[in-house]
Short mmCIF file of C-alpha atoms in Angstrom, two decimals:
data_model
loop_
_atom_site.label_atom_id
_atom_site.label_comp_id
_atom_site.label_asym_id
_atom_site.label_seq_id
_atom_site.Cartn_x
_atom_site.Cartn_y
_atom_site.Cartn_z
CA MET A 137 171.75 227.77 134.65
CA ARG A 138 168.03 228.32 133.54
CA ASN A 139 168.50 227.64 130.21
CA LYS A 140 170.06 224.52 130.91
CA ILE A 141 166.97 223.72 132.86
CA ILE A 142 164.67 224.42 130.33
CA ILE A 143 166.51 222.46 127.82
CA THR A 144 166.19 219.63 130.13
CA VAL A 145 162.83 219.64 130.31
CA PHE A 146 162.24 219.93 126.97
CA CYS A 147 164.01 216.70 126.14
CA LEU A 148 162.11 215.00 128.50
CA LEU A 149 158.58 215.73 127.16
CA ALA A 150 160.02 214.52 123.98
CA CYS A 151 161.54 211.35 125.21
CA LEU A 152 158.02 210.60 126.72
CA ALA A 153 156.11 211.52 123.62
CA ALA A 154 158.07 209.33 121.38
CA ASN A 155 157.12 206.49 124.11
CA VAL A 156 153.24 207.14 123.83
CA ASN A 157 153.92 207.08 120.18
CA THR A 158 155.20 203.71 120.21
CA SER A 159 152.31 202.36 122.44
CA CYS A 160 149.67 203.56 120.64
CA ALA A 161 151.06 201.88 117.30
CA MET A 162 151.41 198.59 119.66
CA GLN A 163 147.95 199.08 120.62
CA GLN A 164 146.35 199.48 116.74
CA GLU A 165 148.54 197.00 115.53
CA GLN A 166 147.23 194.41 117.84
CA ASN A 167 143.66 195.53 117.26
CA ASP A 168 144.29 194.87 113.78
CA LYS A 169 145.55 191.86 114.10
CA THR A 170 142.14 190.80 116.43
CA THR A 171 139.49 192.32 113.81
CA SER A 172 141.43 190.42 111.11
CA ASP A 173 139.81 187.13 112.81
CA SER A 174 136.62 186.48 110.54
CA SER A 175 133.99 186.43 113.38
CA ILE A 176 129.67 186.30 112.67
CA THR A 177 127.44 186.32 115.38
CA GLY A 178 123.23 185.60 115.19
CA ASP A 179 120.90 185.42 117.79
CA THR A 180 122.48 182.21 119.36
CA THR A 181 125.46 181.47 116.85
CA GLU A 182 128.61 182.65 116.85
CA ILE A 183 131.02 181.36 114.14
CA SER A 184 135.01 182.10 114.53
CA ASP A 185 137.45 181.69 111.41
CA VAL A 186 140.42 180.56 113.97
CA SER A 187 143.08 179.81 110.94
CA ASN A 188 146.02 181.60 110.50
CA THR A 189 144.82 182.32 106.57
CA SER A 190 141.85 183.11 104.98
CA VAL A 191 141.47 181.19 102.33
CA LEU A 192 138.22 179.68 103.01
CA THR A 193 135.25 181.80 103.84
CA ILE A 194 131.33 181.89 104.83
CA GLU A 195 128.95 182.39 102.09
CA ASN A 196 126.48 184.42 104.15
CA LYS A 197 124.26 186.20 102.12
CA ASN A 198 121.96 183.34 101.23
CA ALA A 199 120.05 180.62 102.82
CA TYR A 200 120.12 176.81 101.96
CA LYS A 201 118.47 173.66 102.18
CA GLY A 202 118.49 173.04 106.40
CA MET A 203 119.01 176.74 106.81
CA LYS A 204 116.06 178.52 107.71
CA LYS A 205 117.86 182.46 107.63
CA SER A 206 121.60 182.84 106.11
CA TYR A 207 124.24 183.86 108.41
CA SER A 208 124.18 187.60 107.89
CA ALA A 209 120.29 187.36 108.96
CA GLY A 210 121.56 185.26 112.28
CA TYR A 211 121.74 181.58 111.24
CA VAL A 212 120.75 179.62 114.51
CA PRO A 213 121.14 175.98 114.02
CA ASP A 214 118.40 173.44 113.80
CA VAL A 215 118.07 171.66 117.30
CA THR A 216 115.06 168.87 118.20
CA LYS A 217 114.93 166.46 121.29
CA ARG A 218 116.55 164.06 118.89
CA ASP A 219 119.65 165.71 117.14
CA VAL A 220 120.61 168.88 115.74
CA ASN A 221 121.25 170.09 111.80
CA ILE A 222 124.33 172.39 111.67
CA VAL A 223 124.79 173.62 107.80
CA LEU A 224 127.49 176.21 107.30
CA PRO A 225 128.33 177.57 103.32
CA LEU A 226 131.80 177.91 102.46
CA LEU A 227 133.60 179.76 99.62
CA ALA A 228 137.26 179.05 98.09
CA LYS A 229 139.56 182.00 97.44
CA ARG A 230 141.84 179.71 95.83
CA PRO A 231 140.66 176.42 93.64
CA LEU A 232 140.83 173.39 95.65
CA ALA A 233 142.10 170.11 94.76
CA LYS A 234 139.74 167.89 92.86
CA ASN A 235 136.68 170.60 94.60
CA LYS A 236 137.02 169.02 97.65
CA MET A 237 137.56 169.23 101.06
CA THR A 238 137.00 166.69 104.34
CA VAL A 239 135.81 168.10 107.43
CA SER A 240 135.90 166.79 111.06
CA LEU A 241 134.08 167.60 114.31
CA ARG A 242 135.34 168.56 117.75
CA LEU A 243 132.44 168.58 120.25
CA GLY A 244 134.71 169.87 123.11
CA GLU A 245 135.48 168.19 126.85
CA ALA A 246 132.96 170.15 128.77
CA GLU A 247 130.72 167.24 131.38
CA ASN A 248 127.15 166.70 130.66
CA LEU A 249 127.37 167.25 126.69
CA PRO A 250 124.11 166.83 125.47
CA PHE A 251 125.79 165.23 121.98
CA ILE A 252 126.15 161.55 121.22
CA TYR A 253 130.01 160.92 121.08
CA LYS A 254 130.70 159.71 117.11
CA ASN A 255 133.44 160.26 114.82
CA TYR A 256 131.98 163.60 112.84
CA GLU A 257 134.15 163.77 109.47
CA LYS A 258 132.92 164.18 105.79
CA THR A 259 134.37 164.58 102.36
CA PHE A 260 132.21 167.70 100.73
CA SER A 261 132.61 168.60 96.64
CA LEU A 262 132.00 172.23 95.31
CA ALA A 263 128.44 171.93 94.06
CA ARG A 264 125.76 174.58 92.92
CA HIS A 265 123.08 174.36 95.43
CA LYS A 266 119.96 175.91 95.26
CA VAL A 267 119.01 179.19 97.12
CA LYS A 268 115.77 178.47 99.46
CA ASN A 269 113.11 180.34 98.34
CA THR A 270 114.71 181.66 95.27
CA LYS A 271 115.45 179.46 91.60
CA ARG A 272 119.12 180.66 91.88
CA ALA A 273 122.00 178.25 92.48
CA VAL A 274 124.98 179.40 94.11
CA SER A 275 128.41 176.79 93.71
CA CYS A 276 130.05 176.65 97.06
CA TYR A 277 131.00 173.44 99.94
CA LEU A 278 127.88 173.15 101.81
CA VAL A 279 128.89 171.58 104.91
CA ALA A 280 126.07 169.69 107.11
CA PHE A 281 126.25 167.33 109.68
CA ARG A 282 123.57 166.21 111.81
CA LEU A 283 123.92 165.08 115.67
CA ALA A 284 122.59 163.17 117.81
CA LEU A 285 121.22 164.52 121.41
CA GLN A 286 121.15 162.22 124.51
CA LYS A 287 117.61 161.02 125.27
CA GLN A 288 118.19 163.19 128.44
CA HIS A 289 120.29 166.23 127.94
CA SER A 290 121.05 169.42 129.70
CA GLY A 291 120.19 172.66 128.57
CA GLY A 292 122.63 175.30 127.77
CA THR A 293 125.01 176.73 125.14
CA TYR A 294 127.85 174.42 123.46
CA PRO A 295 130.69 174.86 121.07
CA VAL A 296 130.94 172.67 118.39
CA THR A 297 133.85 173.07 116.11
CA LEU A 298 133.83 172.55 112.46
CA SER A 299 137.84 171.89 111.18
CA VAL A 300 138.27 172.16 107.17
CA CYS A 301 140.90 170.15 105.81
CA ALA A 302 142.37 170.35 101.91
CA GLU A 303 144.69 171.20 99.37
CA ASP A 304 145.10 173.84 97.27
CA LYS A 305 145.75 173.19 92.99
CA SER A 306 149.17 173.94 93.99
CA GLY A 307 149.96 171.81 96.84
CA ASN A 308 149.52 173.59 99.84
CA GLU A 309 147.83 172.91 102.46
CA ILE A 310 144.89 174.21 104.04
CA ASN A 311 143.97 173.93 108.00
CA GLN A 312 140.74 176.44 108.74
CA ASP A 313 138.44 176.10 112.06
CA PHE A 314 134.68 177.91 112.34
CA THR A 315 133.15 177.00 115.82
CA VAL A 316 129.39 177.06 115.91
CA TYR A 317 127.72 177.76 119.26
CA VAL A 318 124.67 175.25 119.86
CA THR A 319 121.90 175.88 122.61
CA THR A 320 119.83 173.20 123.42
CA THR A 321 116.87 172.76 125.93
CA ASP A 322 116.84 170.51 129.01
CA THR A 323 115.18 167.63 128.77
CA ARG A 324 116.09 165.76 131.78
CA ILE A 325 113.33 164.44 133.66
CA LYS A 326 112.89 165.62 137.45
CA LYS A 327 111.90 163.50 139.90
CA LYS A 328 109.73 164.53 142.39
CA ALA A 329 110.22 164.03 146.11
CA ALA A 330 107.86 161.34 147.17
CA PRO A 331 105.21 162.52 149.93
CA HIS A 332 106.58 161.63 153.39
CA ARG A 333 104.43 158.22 154.06
CA SER A 334 103.86 157.06 158.01
CA ALA A 335 104.64 153.64 158.40
CA GLY A 336 101.22 152.60 158.77
CA ASN A 337 99.54 154.24 155.98
CA ASP A 338 100.50 151.20 153.25
CA SER A 339 102.41 148.81 155.34
CA ASN A 340 99.45 147.65 157.19
CA LEU A 341 97.19 147.15 154.18
CA ALA A 342 97.06 144.46 151.57
CA PRO A 343 98.35 144.13 148.53
CA LYS A 344 96.08 144.52 145.47
CA VAL A 345 96.51 142.74 141.71
CA LEU A 346 94.06 143.71 139.44
CA ILE A 347 93.72 144.14 135.47
CA ASP A 348 94.94 147.86 134.50
CA SER A 349 93.77 147.66 130.89
CA TYR A 350 93.54 145.07 128.38
CA LYS A 351 93.22 145.27 124.25
CA PHE A 352 92.88 143.11 121.57
CA SER A 353 94.67 142.27 118.52
CA LYS A 354 91.90 143.45 116.14
CA LYS A 355 90.55 146.47 115.60
CA ASN A 356 86.84 144.90 115.08
CA VAL A 357 86.75 141.50 116.56
CA LEU A 358 84.88 139.60 114.18
CA CYS A 359 83.17 136.19 115.03
CA GLY A 360 84.74 133.02 114.31
CA GLU A 361 88.33 134.77 114.13
CA LYS A 362 90.75 134.11 115.98
CA THR A 363 91.91 137.64 118.02
CA ILE A 364 94.41 137.85 121.09
CA ALA A 365 94.05 139.59 124.11
CA ASP A 366 96.53 141.33 126.00
CA LEU A 367 96.12 142.04 129.66
CA THR A 368 97.88 144.90 131.62
CA LEU A 369 98.20 143.14 135.74
CA LEU A 370 99.05 146.24 138.20
CA ASN A 371 100.23 145.62 141.59
CA THR A 372 98.74 149.02 143.37
CA SER A 373 100.76 148.35 146.79
CA LYS A 374 103.56 151.15 146.76
CA SER A 375 105.43 149.43 148.74
CA LYS A 376 104.99 145.19 148.99
CA THR A 377 106.08 142.83 146.05
CA VAL A 378 103.40 139.99 145.33
CA LYS A 379 104.44 136.45 144.56
CA ASN A 380 103.36 133.60 143.28
CA ILE A 381 100.41 134.80 141.60
CA LEU A 382 98.09 132.29 139.68
CA VAL A 383 96.05 133.80 136.90
CA LYS A 384 92.98 131.62 135.76
CA ILE A 385 90.91 132.52 132.53
CA ALA A 386 87.40 131.58 132.21
CA PRO A 387 85.58 131.97 129.25
CA GLY A 388 81.90 133.14 129.19
CA GLU A 389 79.48 132.52 126.75
CA ASN A 390 79.93 131.87 122.67
CA ILE A 391 83.93 132.48 123.28
CA GLU A 392 86.38 129.51 122.57
CA LEU A 393 89.80 129.37 124.27
CA LEU A 394 92.71 128.40 121.82
CA GLY A 395 95.80 128.03 123.70
CA LYS A 396 96.46 124.61 125.05
CA ARG A 397 95.82 126.49 128.91
CA ASP A 398 93.67 128.46 130.35
CA SER A 399 96.22 129.53 133.70
CA TYR A 400 99.32 131.13 133.72
CA TYR A 401 102.04 132.06 136.75
CA ILE A 402 103.92 135.07 137.58
CA GLN A 403 106.76 134.60 139.67
CA GLN A 404 106.49 137.92 141.29
CA LEU A 405 105.34 141.72 140.83
CA ARG A 406 106.97 144.28 142.56
CA SER A 407 104.92 147.50 144.10
CA SER A 408 103.28 149.69 141.68
CA LYS A 409 104.49 147.60 138.33
CA THR A 410 102.62 146.09 135.83
CA CYS A 411 102.88 143.06 133.90
CA HIS A 412 101.50 141.52 130.56
CA LEU A 413 99.36 138.35 129.88
CA THR A 414 98.49 137.26 126.38
CA PHE A 415 96.20 134.59 125.40
CA PRO A 416 94.60 133.73 122.25
CA PHE A 417 90.30 133.63 121.96
CA ARG A 418 87.53 133.65 119.70
CA VAL A 419 84.02 134.15 119.18
CA LYS A 420 81.97 131.46 118.04
CA ALA A 421 81.19 131.90 114.21
CA ASN A 422 77.51 131.72 114.82
CA ALA A 423 77.39 134.01 118.08
CA PRO A 424 75.20 137.10 117.35
CA TYR A 425 76.44 140.62 117.07
CA GLY A 426 76.76 142.02 121.05
CA GLN A 427 79.38 142.23 123.97
CA TYR A 428 80.65 138.96 125.55
CA ASN A 429 82.94 138.46 128.82
CA ILE A 430 85.62 136.44 130.45
CA ASP A 431 86.67 136.15 133.47
CA VAL A 432 89.23 136.54 134.62
CA ALA A 433 90.46 135.53 138.60
CA ILE A 434 93.78 136.33 140.41
CA GLU A 435 95.28 134.37 143.66
CA TYR A 436 98.43 135.41 145.03
CA SER A 437 100.31 136.07 148.18
CA ASP A 438 102.80 138.29 150.08
CA SER A 439 106.08 138.27 151.33
CA LYS A 440 104.13 136.87 154.78
CA GLY A 441 102.63 134.12 152.96
CA GLU A 442 99.55 135.51 153.13
CA THR A 443 97.51 134.60 150.38
CA TYR A 444 94.49 136.64 148.50
CA THR A 445 92.20 136.53 145.35
CA ALA A 446 90.91 139.16 142.89
CA GLN A 447 88.38 138.67 140.19
CA GLY A 448 87.79 140.86 137.13
CA THR A 449 86.01 140.63 133.71
CA VAL A 450 87.22 141.54 130.04
CA LYS A 451 84.75 142.57 127.97
CA ILE A 452 84.46 141.85 123.78
CA SER A 453 82.37 143.33 121.70
CA ALA A 454 82.08 140.90 118.64
CA ARG A 455 80.18 141.16 115.15
CA GLN A 456 79.14 138.89 112.46
CA LYS A 457 81.27 139.25 109.18
CA THR A 458 78.97 140.79 106.44
CA GLN A 459 78.62 138.41 103.31
CA ILE A 460 76.58 139.65 100.59
CA GLU A 461 75.90 137.86 96.74
CA ILE A 462 74.24 140.47 94.12
CA SER A 463 72.67 138.87 91.18
CA PRO A 464 74.37 140.03 87.78
CA ILE A 465 72.49 143.40 85.95
CA ARG A 466 70.28 142.08 83.37
CA LEU A 467 69.50 144.91 80.99
CA PRO A 468 68.27 145.07 77.04
CA GLU A 469 71.49 144.98 74.78
CA GLN A 470 69.40 147.95 72.56
CA ILE A 471 67.19 150.50 73.76
CA ARG A 472 65.23 153.07 72.05
CA VAL A 473 65.08 156.68 73.24
CA GLY A 474 61.77 157.72 74.61
CA GLU A 475 61.20 153.93 75.59
CA SER A 476 61.57 152.89 79.75
CA VAL A 477 62.07 149.47 80.88
CA GLU A 478 61.94 148.07 83.85
CA LEU A 479 65.47 146.82 86.00
CA GLU A 480 65.29 144.43 88.98
CA THR A 481 68.32 143.76 91.13
CA GLN A 482 68.48 140.48 93.79
CA ALA A 483 70.64 140.79 97.05
CA MET A 484 71.56 137.40 98.71
CA ASN A 485 72.76 137.86 103.09
CA LEU A 486 75.10 135.61 102.78
CA GLY A 487 76.07 135.91 106.38
CA ARG A 488 75.19 135.24 110.04
CA GLY A 489 74.47 138.76 110.81
CA THR A 490 71.51 140.98 109.53
CA LEU A 491 71.67 143.53 106.47
CA TYR A 492 70.34 146.77 106.50
CA ASN A 493 68.65 149.36 104.60
CA VAL A 494 70.11 147.61 101.43
CA ARG A 495 69.52 149.85 98.06
CA ALA A 496 70.66 150.31 94.76
CA LEU A 497 71.66 153.50 92.75
CA LEU A 498 71.95 153.28 88.98
CA GLU A 499 73.96 155.66 87.14
CA ALA A 500 74.78 155.74 83.33
CA ASP A 501 74.77 158.57 80.63
CA GLY A 502 71.40 158.59 78.68
CA LEU A 503 69.47 156.18 81.34
CA ARG A 504 67.42 158.37 83.54
CA PRO A 505 66.31 155.88 86.72
CA SER A 506 63.02 156.73 88.70
CA GLY A 507 64.90 156.47 91.94
CA THR A 508 66.68 154.56 94.57
CA ALA A 509 66.09 151.37 94.29
CA PHE A 510 64.87 149.94 98.04
CA ILE A 511 65.47 146.63 98.95
CA GLY A 512 64.67 146.77 102.89
CA ASP A 513 66.60 144.51 105.80
CA ILE A 514 68.09 140.89 104.62
CA GLU A 515 67.93 138.77 107.03
CA PRO A 516 70.89 136.10 107.66
CA GLY A 517 70.18 133.37 104.48
CA THR A 518 67.54 135.04 102.56
CA SER A 519 67.40 137.31 99.31
CA MET A 520 65.41 140.35 98.00
CA THR A 521 64.98 142.36 95.36
CA GLY A 522 63.85 145.21 94.13
CA SER A 523 63.38 147.51 91.40
CA MET A 524 63.40 150.75 89.38
CA GLU A 525 62.37 152.30 86.18
CA LEU A 526 64.34 153.51 83.85
CA VAL A 527 63.99 155.60 80.88
CA ALA A 528 65.92 155.87 77.96
CA GLU A 529 67.65 159.58 76.65
CA GLU A 530 69.96 160.69 73.92
CA LEU A 531 73.55 160.77 75.26
CA SER A 532 75.50 164.08 76.38
CA GLY A 533 78.17 163.91 74.18
CA GLU A 534 78.24 164.59 70.87
CA SER A 535 77.08 161.54 69.68
CA SER A 536 73.31 161.19 70.71
CA TYR A 537 72.97 157.67 70.45
CA GLY A 538 75.35 154.37 70.73
CA THR A 539 76.94 152.84 73.60
CA THR A 540 76.58 153.83 77.18
CA GLN A 541 78.34 152.34 80.26
CA GLY A 542 77.11 152.43 84.00
CA LYS A 543 77.04 151.09 87.45
CA VAL A 544 74.76 150.29 89.70
CA THR A 545 76.02 150.46 93.56
CA PHE A 546 74.53 148.69 95.98
CA TYR A 547 74.53 150.33 99.83
CA TYR A 548 73.96 148.51 102.74
CA GLU A 549 74.95 148.74 106.72
CA ASP A 550 76.20 145.57 109.43
CA GLU A 551 75.08 145.06 112.52
CA MET A 552 77.19 148.10 114.21
CA GLY A 553 76.08 151.11 111.48
CA ASN A 554 78.97 151.02 109.19
CA GLU A 555 78.37 151.84 105.84
CA LYS A 556 79.56 149.11 102.81
CA THR A 557 79.33 149.23 99.10
CA HIS A 558 78.79 146.87 96.28
CA VAL A 559 79.69 148.10 92.45
CA GLN A 560 78.49 146.20 89.74
CA SER A 561 78.94 147.90 85.75
CA PHE A 562 77.19 147.48 82.64
CA GLU A 563 76.74 148.28 79.26
CA THR A 564 73.78 148.77 76.66
CA SER A 565 73.42 150.57 73.42
CA LEU A 566 71.11 153.31 73.18
CA LEU A 567 69.09 153.56 69.26
CA SER A 568 67.21 156.10 67.92
CA PRO A 569 63.28 156.18 68.21
CA ARG A 570 63.40 156.22 64.34
CA SER A 571 65.52 153.32 63.35
CA ASN A 572 64.24 150.21 61.64
CA ASP A 573 65.81 147.60 63.34
CA SER A 574 63.51 144.18 61.81
CA GLY A 575 64.76 144.25 58.57
CA GLY A 576 66.11 140.66 58.75
CA GLU A 577 62.94 139.76 60.49
CA SER A 578 60.96 140.82 56.92
CA GLU A 579 63.85 139.61 54.69
CA ASP A 580 62.79 136.08 56.62
CA ASN A 581 58.70 136.64 56.32
CA GLN A 582 58.94 137.57 52.96
CA ARG A 583 60.68 134.64 51.80
CA GLN A 584 58.40 132.63 54.01
CA TRP A 585 55.62 133.89 52.02
CA TRP A 586 57.27 133.29 48.70
CA VAL A 587 57.16 129.67 50.15
CA ILE A 588 53.75 129.55 51.14
CA MET A 589 52.01 130.77 47.63
CA ALA A 590 54.25 128.40 45.77
CA VAL A 591 52.81 125.60 47.57
CA ILE A 592 49.78 126.67 47.38
CA SER A 593 50.18 127.30 43.45
CA ALA A 594 51.21 123.83 43.20
CA VAL A 595 47.80 122.21 45.34
CA VAL A 596 45.96 124.69 43.23
CA ALA A 597 47.63 123.18 39.35
CA LEU A 598 47.68 119.64 40.74
CA ALA A 599 43.62 119.86 41.36
CA ALA A 600 43.09 121.10 38.52
CA ALA A 601 44.68 118.59 36.32
CA ILE A 602 42.73 115.87 38.23
CA PHE A 603 39.91 117.45 38.01
CA PHE A 604 40.32 117.54 34.02
CA ILE A 605 41.76 114.06 34.08
CA SER A 606 38.49 112.70 35.78
CA LYS A 607 36.51 115.17 33.59
CA LYS A 608 37.86 113.33 30.34
CA MET A 609 37.87 110.02 31.58
CA ASN A 610 33.79 109.84 32.47
CA GLY A 611 33.14 111.79 29.20
CA GLY A 612 34.72 109.06 27.13
CA LYS A 613 32.71 106.42 28.88
CA ASN A 614 29.35 108.20 28.37
CA ILE A 615 30.26 107.69 24.37
CA ASN A 616 30.79 104.32 24.58
CA ASP A 617 27.70 104.17 26.02
CA LYS A 618 25.43 105.86 23.65
#
């Protein structure tokens, strides 16, 4: 009896061991299946291959354009306030038909997603792409999408699924998904709770309308030129709307309004709101440099019909446009090395403002100026001259003599202290100090000398002939007389 009991116990233990082995084998098979799905995790990005096939794999060793790191180093999509840039390099274990794949995006259906919904679908081709920070290139499918974000979006981590559809060259369809997790920051404007105000703090005060700011269409207002003024009016009241606003523009001295009216009507302006008003004007052409004013009068009423007035001033800094004319530079066509010549310059102020510190500086190879020709301050409608002495020297190139080109730069300042320049170019020839350039003149003088000598010889011959003829006639007369 005891033996039968022992045999029964051994049989039960054997069955129990067989069940345990079967359970462990099933668990191991389940774990192998789970680990067969490809998964790569970065700092804040997870990529999951949820397809039943594994024809496509991620090229995770290198970083490409739009990537700061490779996938193996923890690639994270580039996120800005406006968009997200997702890059996914893929490799195919089997050649794809036409070497192309189509990729579409699924953004999920969670509430308050930061993405702007669009139909994201592109076709990508196999190509060689340069590896970042190297000279190598790798042949792969470089999938890249730029997703626009809402102007105001919540922060968090959101999954973006890239669905790949392709065919191999045998016509077998390939469908594979990759999921990228994108982390964004909260850009929503948090409204601050308005502080509690008693009813009498604002409602009992008269609303105020004033010129909050103003600007001009030009950075520098020039006399005689049209300019647009842009005024911003502000209702400072926190609770009251003002209505029937009448704005009157009154130009000051040397200011001209160019529009057909000098008053503007605004129906209403809500509490704490602003509105814009523009009008054209011009500072008179003959106005001197300085600051000028435009007075602004504002009339308005509140909801009860009470009328109010306000005053404001627009200040304008205007200057004259600079107009200078420089006489052409005049130098001898030829200068011997070692000689000195004087260069005179003349500047005329054709504008309506004074030109300050007018001066000229010469730069040329082979010509050494004595210094800067200082002309001085030139009043409107006048001209002034300046001079400098130049000494001819040998050229710095291979040839010591020949043609040299240079320039004279005129510097001057306007009434606001802004420095301006005017440049003139010139050309002259530098000659050797031993060269003879008067041969033509000597030849002409020699020819004139021969002419003079011929005339003198003719005159002497004529005088001699007259003398002999006269003497002969006088001698014959004396013989007959005897």
